[in-house]
Amino acid sequence: MAVERSKQDDRMSLEEFLKLEKSDPDHLYEYIDGYPYMMTSGSPDHALIENNIGRILGNLLRRRPCLVYGPDVIFQLSGKDRFSPDLSVSCDKRDRNAEKVIQYPCLVVEVLSPGTRGKDKGIKADLYQEWPSIQEILFIDTQVLRVQLYRREGDSWRILSFGPGQTVELTSLGVQFPVVEVYEKTSFDEDFPTDV
C-alpha cells in the first residue's frame, strides 16, 4: 500500500492519533514518530504480490502455531509507533488472540511501490530492526523482479537479494519458496495466459 502524509501538518499525540483512527474506520493509518500517514491503494501488481506471499506463507505455516496477518492488523512498537505492514507473521502466543494490534511478529513483509520505497526501506526498516522479536524483514519490489531479505544475525543484520530462478529461505520460520511464486500472475509472469 502507498503511504501518504495525512492532512495534519503537526505532530499529534498517540491519543489524538487513536481518535483519528476511530473517527475514520474506512481508512488505514500508520503512526510514525508522532506523524499520521494514511495508507492508500497500491497497483494491481502490488495487490497480486501481497496476495501471493500471504497464500505462500499461509500454506507453508498451515500446521504450525504461526499466524499470517494482513495490513488490517497493526504492529505496535512500545506504545508509540504503529505500522500496517503488508504482511506480518507472529508465532508468539501473546499475539494469538489479538483483536487488531500485535507486538511480537518474527517476520514483517513490505511490498514496495515507488511511493513507499523510501519510507519502507528507511525509517520503517530502521524501527523494525530495533524491535527484538523481528528476525527477518522481507521487501518485495513491484518495479523489478527482486526480493530483498534483511536477516538478524546476532547484533547485526545481513541483507540478501533474490531474483528469478532463486529460492528465498526464511530461517525464522524454517520455510522456503521460489521467487517466481511471489510474482505469479503479475506483469512479470511471462507464462500467465492472456487469453481465456
PDB file of C-alpha atoms in Angstrom, residues 36-193:
ATOM      1  CA  PRO A  36      -0.026  10.117  10.959  1.00  0.00           C
ATOM      2  CA  TYR A  37       0.154   8.610   7.470  1.00  0.00           C
ATOM      3  CA  MET A  38      -2.921   7.483   5.546  1.00  0.00           C
ATOM      4  CA  MET A  39      -2.499   4.219   3.652  1.00  0.00           C
ATOM      5  CA  THR A  40      -3.706   4.293   0.046  1.00  0.00           C
ATOM      6  CA  SER A  41      -4.305   1.594  -2.531  1.00  0.00           C
ATOM      7  CA  GLY A  42      -1.423   0.108  -4.457  1.00  0.00           C
ATOM      8  CA  SER A  43      -1.182  -1.097  -8.051  1.00  0.00           C
ATOM      9  CA  PRO A  44      -2.718  -4.353  -9.328  1.00  0.00           C
ATOM     10  CA  ASP A  45       0.764  -5.948  -9.189  1.00  0.00           C
ATOM     11  CA  HIS A  46       1.086  -4.774  -5.558  1.00  0.00           C
ATOM     12  CA  ALA A  47      -2.224  -6.456  -4.677  1.00  0.00           C
ATOM     13  CA  LEU A  48      -1.308  -9.680  -6.503  1.00  0.00           C
ATOM     14  CA  ILE A  49       2.118  -9.862  -4.851  1.00  0.00           C
ATOM     15  CA  GLU A  50       0.591  -9.231  -1.420  1.00  0.00           C
ATOM     16  CA  ASN A  51      -1.990 -11.992  -2.015  1.00  0.00           C
ATOM     17  CA  ASN A  52       0.635 -14.385  -3.378  1.00  0.00           C
ATOM     18  CA  ILE A  53       3.030 -14.009  -0.452  1.00  0.00           C
ATOM     19  CA  GLY A  54       0.137 -14.290   2.013  1.00  0.00           C
ATOM     20  CA  ARG A  55      -1.039 -17.519   0.359  1.00  0.00           C
ATOM     21  CA  ILE A  56       2.509 -18.914   0.175  1.00  0.00           C
ATOM     22  CA  LEU A  57       3.239 -18.236   3.849  1.00  0.00           C
ATOM     23  CA  GLY A  58      -0.227 -19.347   4.947  1.00  0.00           C
ATOM     24  CA  ASN A  59       0.189 -22.688   3.170  1.00  0.00           C
ATOM     25  CA  LEU A  60       3.743 -23.252   4.433  1.00  0.00           C
ATOM     26  CA  LEU A  61       2.714 -22.474   8.027  1.00  0.00           C
ATOM     27  CA  ARG A  62      -0.641 -24.265   7.933  1.00  0.00           C
ATOM     28  CA  ARG A  63       0.264 -26.872  10.529  1.00  0.00           C
ATOM     29  CA  ARG A  64       2.368 -24.544  12.672  1.00  0.00           C
ATOM     30  CA  PRO A  65       1.322 -22.235  15.558  1.00  0.00           C
ATOM     31  CA  CYS A  66       2.164 -19.173  13.440  1.00  0.00           C
ATOM     32  CA  LEU A  67      -0.346 -16.633  12.155  1.00  0.00           C
ATOM     33  CA  VAL A  68      -0.071 -14.634   8.930  1.00  0.00           C
ATOM     34  CA  TYR A  69      -1.663 -11.192   9.267  1.00  0.00           C
ATOM     35  CA  GLY A  70      -2.573  -8.731   6.510  1.00  0.00           C
ATOM     36  CA  PRO A  71      -2.385  -4.933   6.625  1.00  0.00           C
ATOM     37  CA  ASP A  72      -5.570  -4.610   8.693  1.00  0.00           C
ATOM     38  CA  VAL A  73      -3.657  -5.868  11.738  1.00  0.00           C
ATOM     39  CA  ILE A  74      -1.473  -3.201  13.303  1.00  0.00           C
ATOM     40  CA  PHE A  75       2.028  -3.826  14.588  1.00  0.00           C
ATOM     41  CA  GLN A  76       2.727  -1.526  17.537  1.00  0.00           C
ATOM     42  CA  LEU A  77       6.182  -0.788  18.901  1.00  0.00           C
ATOM     43  CA  SER A  78       6.471   0.117  22.598  1.00  0.00           C
ATOM     44  CA  GLY A  79       3.229   2.019  22.804  1.00  0.00           C
ATOM     45  CA  LYS A  80       4.134   4.664  20.213  1.00  0.00           C
ATOM     46  CA  ASP A  81       4.823   3.843  16.560  1.00  0.00           C
ATOM     47  CA  ARG A  82       2.070   1.869  14.814  1.00  0.00           C
ATOM     48  CA  PHE A  83       2.609   0.190  11.461  1.00  0.00           C
ATOM     49  CA  SER A  84       0.425  -1.653   8.969  1.00  0.00           C
ATOM     50  CA  PRO A  85       2.921  -3.899   7.154  1.00  0.00           C
ATOM     51  CA  ASP A  86       1.594  -5.587   4.039  1.00  0.00           C
ATOM     52  CA  LEU A  87       2.018  -8.858   5.949  1.00  0.00           C
ATOM     53  CA  SER A  88       3.373  -9.901   9.305  1.00  0.00           C
ATOM     54  CA  VAL A  89       3.864 -13.321  10.856  1.00  0.00           C
ATOM     55  CA  SER A  90       3.747 -13.996  14.564  1.00  0.00           C
ATOM     56  CA  CYS A  91       4.420 -17.338  16.209  1.00  0.00           C
ATOM     57  CA  ASP A  92       4.190 -15.791  19.689  1.00  0.00           C
ATOM     58  CA  LYS A  93       1.195 -16.919  21.756  1.00  0.00           C
ATOM     59  CA  ARG A  94       0.839 -13.373  23.148  1.00  0.00           C
ATOM     60  CA  ASP A  95      -0.346 -12.289  19.677  1.00  0.00           C
ATOM     61  CA  ARG A  96      -2.683 -15.290  19.299  1.00  0.00           C
ATOM     62  CA  ASN A  97      -5.927 -13.623  20.376  1.00  0.00           C
ATOM     63  CA  ALA A  98      -5.083 -10.100  19.294  1.00  0.00           C
ATOM     64  CA  GLU A  99      -8.077  -8.147  18.087  1.00  0.00           C
ATOM     65  CA  LYS A 100      -6.309  -5.550  15.963  1.00  0.00           C
ATOM     66  CA  VAL A 101      -2.818  -4.943  17.394  1.00  0.00           C
ATOM     67  CA  ILE A 102       0.124  -7.355  17.604  1.00  0.00           C
ATOM     68  CA  GLN A 103       3.510  -6.735  19.215  1.00  0.00           C
ATOM     69  CA  TYR A 104       5.653  -9.836  18.658  1.00  0.00           C
ATOM     70  CA  PRO A 105       5.980 -10.648  14.949  1.00  0.00           C
ATOM     71  CA  CYS A 106       9.083 -12.531  13.841  1.00  0.00           C
ATOM     72  CA  LEU A 107       8.655 -11.502  10.186  1.00  0.00           C
ATOM     73  CA  VAL A 108       7.316  -8.369   8.510  1.00  0.00           C
ATOM     74  CA  VAL A 109       6.762  -8.064   4.761  1.00  0.00           C
ATOM     75  CA  GLU A 110       6.632  -4.814   2.825  1.00  0.00           C
ATOM     76  CA  VAL A 111       5.619  -4.789  -0.844  1.00  0.00           C
ATOM     77  CA  LEU A 112       7.498  -1.829  -2.291  1.00  0.00           C
ATOM     78  CA  SER A 113       5.848   0.738  -4.536  1.00  0.00           C
ATOM     79  CA  PRO A 114       7.516   3.844  -5.974  1.00  0.00           C
ATOM     80  CA  GLY A 115       5.706   5.970  -3.373  1.00  0.00           C
ATOM     81  CA  THR A 116       6.572   3.742  -0.393  1.00  0.00           C
ATOM     82  CA  ARG A 117      10.095   2.553  -1.134  1.00  0.00           C
ATOM     83  CA  GLY A 118      11.868   5.372   0.733  1.00  0.00           C
ATOM     84  CA  LYS A 119       9.734   5.156   3.863  1.00  0.00           C
ATOM     85  CA  ASP A 120       9.579   1.325   3.920  1.00  0.00           C
ATOM     86  CA  LYS A 121      13.325   0.820   3.467  1.00  0.00           C
ATOM     87  CA  GLY A 122      14.209   3.909   5.512  1.00  0.00           C
ATOM     88  CA  ILE A 123      12.570   4.807   8.805  1.00  0.00           C
ATOM     89  CA  LYS A 124      10.315   1.747   8.940  1.00  0.00           C
ATOM     90  CA  ALA A 125      13.205  -0.670   8.285  1.00  0.00           C
ATOM     91  CA  ASP A 126      15.272   1.073  10.979  1.00  0.00           C
ATOM     92  CA  LEU A 127      12.454   0.799  13.522  1.00  0.00           C
ATOM     93  CA  TYR A 128      11.709  -2.822  12.590  1.00  0.00           C
ATOM     94  CA  GLN A 129      15.380  -3.710  13.152  1.00  0.00           C
ATOM     95  CA  GLU A 130      15.267  -2.228  16.656  1.00  0.00           C
ATOM     96  CA  TRP A 131      12.346  -4.460  17.683  1.00  0.00           C
ATOM     97  CA  PRO A 132      13.693  -7.662  19.334  1.00  0.00           C
ATOM     98  CA  SER A 133      11.018 -10.105  18.136  1.00  0.00           C
ATOM     99  CA  ILE A 134      11.601  -9.308  14.450  1.00  0.00           C
ATOM    100  CA  GLN A 135      14.122 -11.727  12.988  1.00  0.00           C
ATOM    101  CA  GLU A 136      13.541 -11.089   9.281  1.00  0.00           C
ATOM    102  CA  ILE A 137      12.162  -8.318   7.066  1.00  0.00           C
ATOM    103  CA  LEU A 138      11.105  -9.124   3.518  1.00  0.00           C
ATOM    104  CA  PHE A 139      10.987  -6.372   0.888  1.00  0.00           C
ATOM    105  CA  ILE A 140       9.274  -7.341  -2.361  1.00  0.00           C
ATOM    106  CA  ASP A 141       9.708  -4.992  -5.311  1.00  0.00           C
ATOM    107  CA  THR A 142       6.867  -4.142  -7.698  1.00  0.00           C
ATOM    108  CA  GLN A 143       9.101  -2.467 -10.304  1.00  0.00           C
ATOM    109  CA  VAL A 144      11.632  -5.259 -10.858  1.00  0.00           C
ATOM    110  CA  LEU A 145      11.553  -8.971 -10.106  1.00  0.00           C
ATOM    111  CA  ARG A 146      13.565  -8.815  -6.876  1.00  0.00           C
ATOM    112  CA  VAL A 147      13.074  -9.825  -3.267  1.00  0.00           C
ATOM    113  CA  GLN A 148      15.360  -8.486  -0.537  1.00  0.00           C
ATOM    114  CA  LEU A 149      15.622 -10.144   2.826  1.00  0.00           C
ATOM    115  CA  TYR A 150      17.029  -8.481   5.939  1.00  0.00           C
ATOM    116  CA  ARG A 151      18.012 -11.195   8.432  1.00  0.00           C
ATOM    117  CA  ARG A 152      19.075 -10.648  12.047  1.00  0.00           C
ATOM    118  CA  GLU A 153      22.373 -12.359  12.794  1.00  0.00           C
ATOM    119  CA  GLY A 154      23.308 -11.712  16.391  1.00  0.00           C
ATOM    120  CA  ASP A 155      23.724  -7.958  16.838  1.00  0.00           C
ATOM    121  CA  SER A 156      23.820  -7.166  13.119  1.00  0.00           C
ATOM    122  CA  TRP A 157      21.677  -7.542  10.028  1.00  0.00           C
ATOM    123  CA  ARG A 158      22.555  -9.321   6.804  1.00  0.00           C
ATOM    124  CA  ILE A 159      20.935  -8.277   3.515  1.00  0.00           C
ATOM    125  CA  LEU A 160      20.268 -10.947   0.894  1.00  0.00           C
ATOM    126  CA  SER A 161      18.835 -10.362  -2.590  1.00  0.00           C
ATOM    127  CA  PHE A 162      16.934 -12.915  -4.663  1.00  0.00           C
ATOM    128  CA  GLY A 163      15.828 -12.855  -8.284  1.00  0.00           C
ATOM    129  CA  PRO A 164      14.372 -15.157 -10.952  1.00  0.00           C
ATOM    130  CA  GLY A 165      15.293 -18.810 -10.533  1.00  0.00           C
ATOM    131  CA  GLN A 166      16.228 -18.384  -6.864  1.00  0.00           C
ATOM    132  CA  THR A 167      14.600 -19.584  -3.650  1.00  0.00           C
ATOM    133  CA  VAL A 168      14.008 -17.433  -0.566  1.00  0.00           C
ATOM    134  CA  GLU A 169      14.701 -19.141   2.751  1.00  0.00           C
ATOM    135  CA  LEU A 170      13.165 -17.668   5.904  1.00  0.00           C
ATOM    136  CA  THR A 171      15.221 -19.139   8.736  1.00  0.00           C
ATOM    137  CA  SER A 172      12.996 -17.555  11.411  1.00  0.00           C
ATOM    138  CA  LEU A 173      10.133 -19.742  10.158  1.00  0.00           C
ATOM    139  CA  GLY A 174      12.058 -22.680   8.693  1.00  0.00           C
ATOM    140  CA  VAL A 175      10.399 -22.312   5.270  1.00  0.00           C
ATOM    141  CA  GLN A 176      11.471 -21.588   1.714  1.00  0.00           C
ATOM    142  CA  PHE A 177       9.757 -20.716  -1.571  1.00  0.00           C
ATOM    143  CA  PRO A 178      10.718 -19.811  -5.141  1.00  0.00           C
ATOM    144  CA  VAL A 179      10.781 -16.108  -6.047  1.00  0.00           C
ATOM    145  CA  VAL A 180       8.687 -16.799  -9.169  1.00  0.00           C
ATOM    146  CA  GLU A 181       5.738 -17.884  -6.984  1.00  0.00           C
ATOM    147  CA  VAL A 182       5.688 -14.437  -5.381  1.00  0.00           C
ATOM    148  CA  TYR A 183       5.228 -12.868  -8.834  1.00  0.00           C
ATOM    149  CA  GLU A 184       2.634 -15.335 -10.206  1.00  0.00           C
ATOM    150  CA  LYS A 185       0.017 -13.694 -12.437  1.00  0.00           C
ATOM    151  CA  THR A 186       1.686 -10.272 -12.181  1.00  0.00           C
ATOM    152  CA  SER A 187       3.019  -8.331 -15.164  1.00  0.00           C
ATOM    153  CA  PHE A 188       6.344 -10.181 -14.571  1.00  0.00           C
ATOM    154  CA  ASP A 189       4.740 -13.603 -15.184  1.00  0.00           C
ATOM    155  CA  GLU A 190       5.506 -14.408 -18.821  1.00  0.00           C
ATOM    156  CA  ASP A 191       3.767 -17.803 -18.518  1.00  0.00           C
ATOM    157  CA  PHE A 192       0.416 -16.357 -17.441  1.00  0.00           C
ATOM    158  CA  PRO A 193      -2.121 -16.896 -20.233  1.00  0.00           C
TER     159      PRO A 193
END
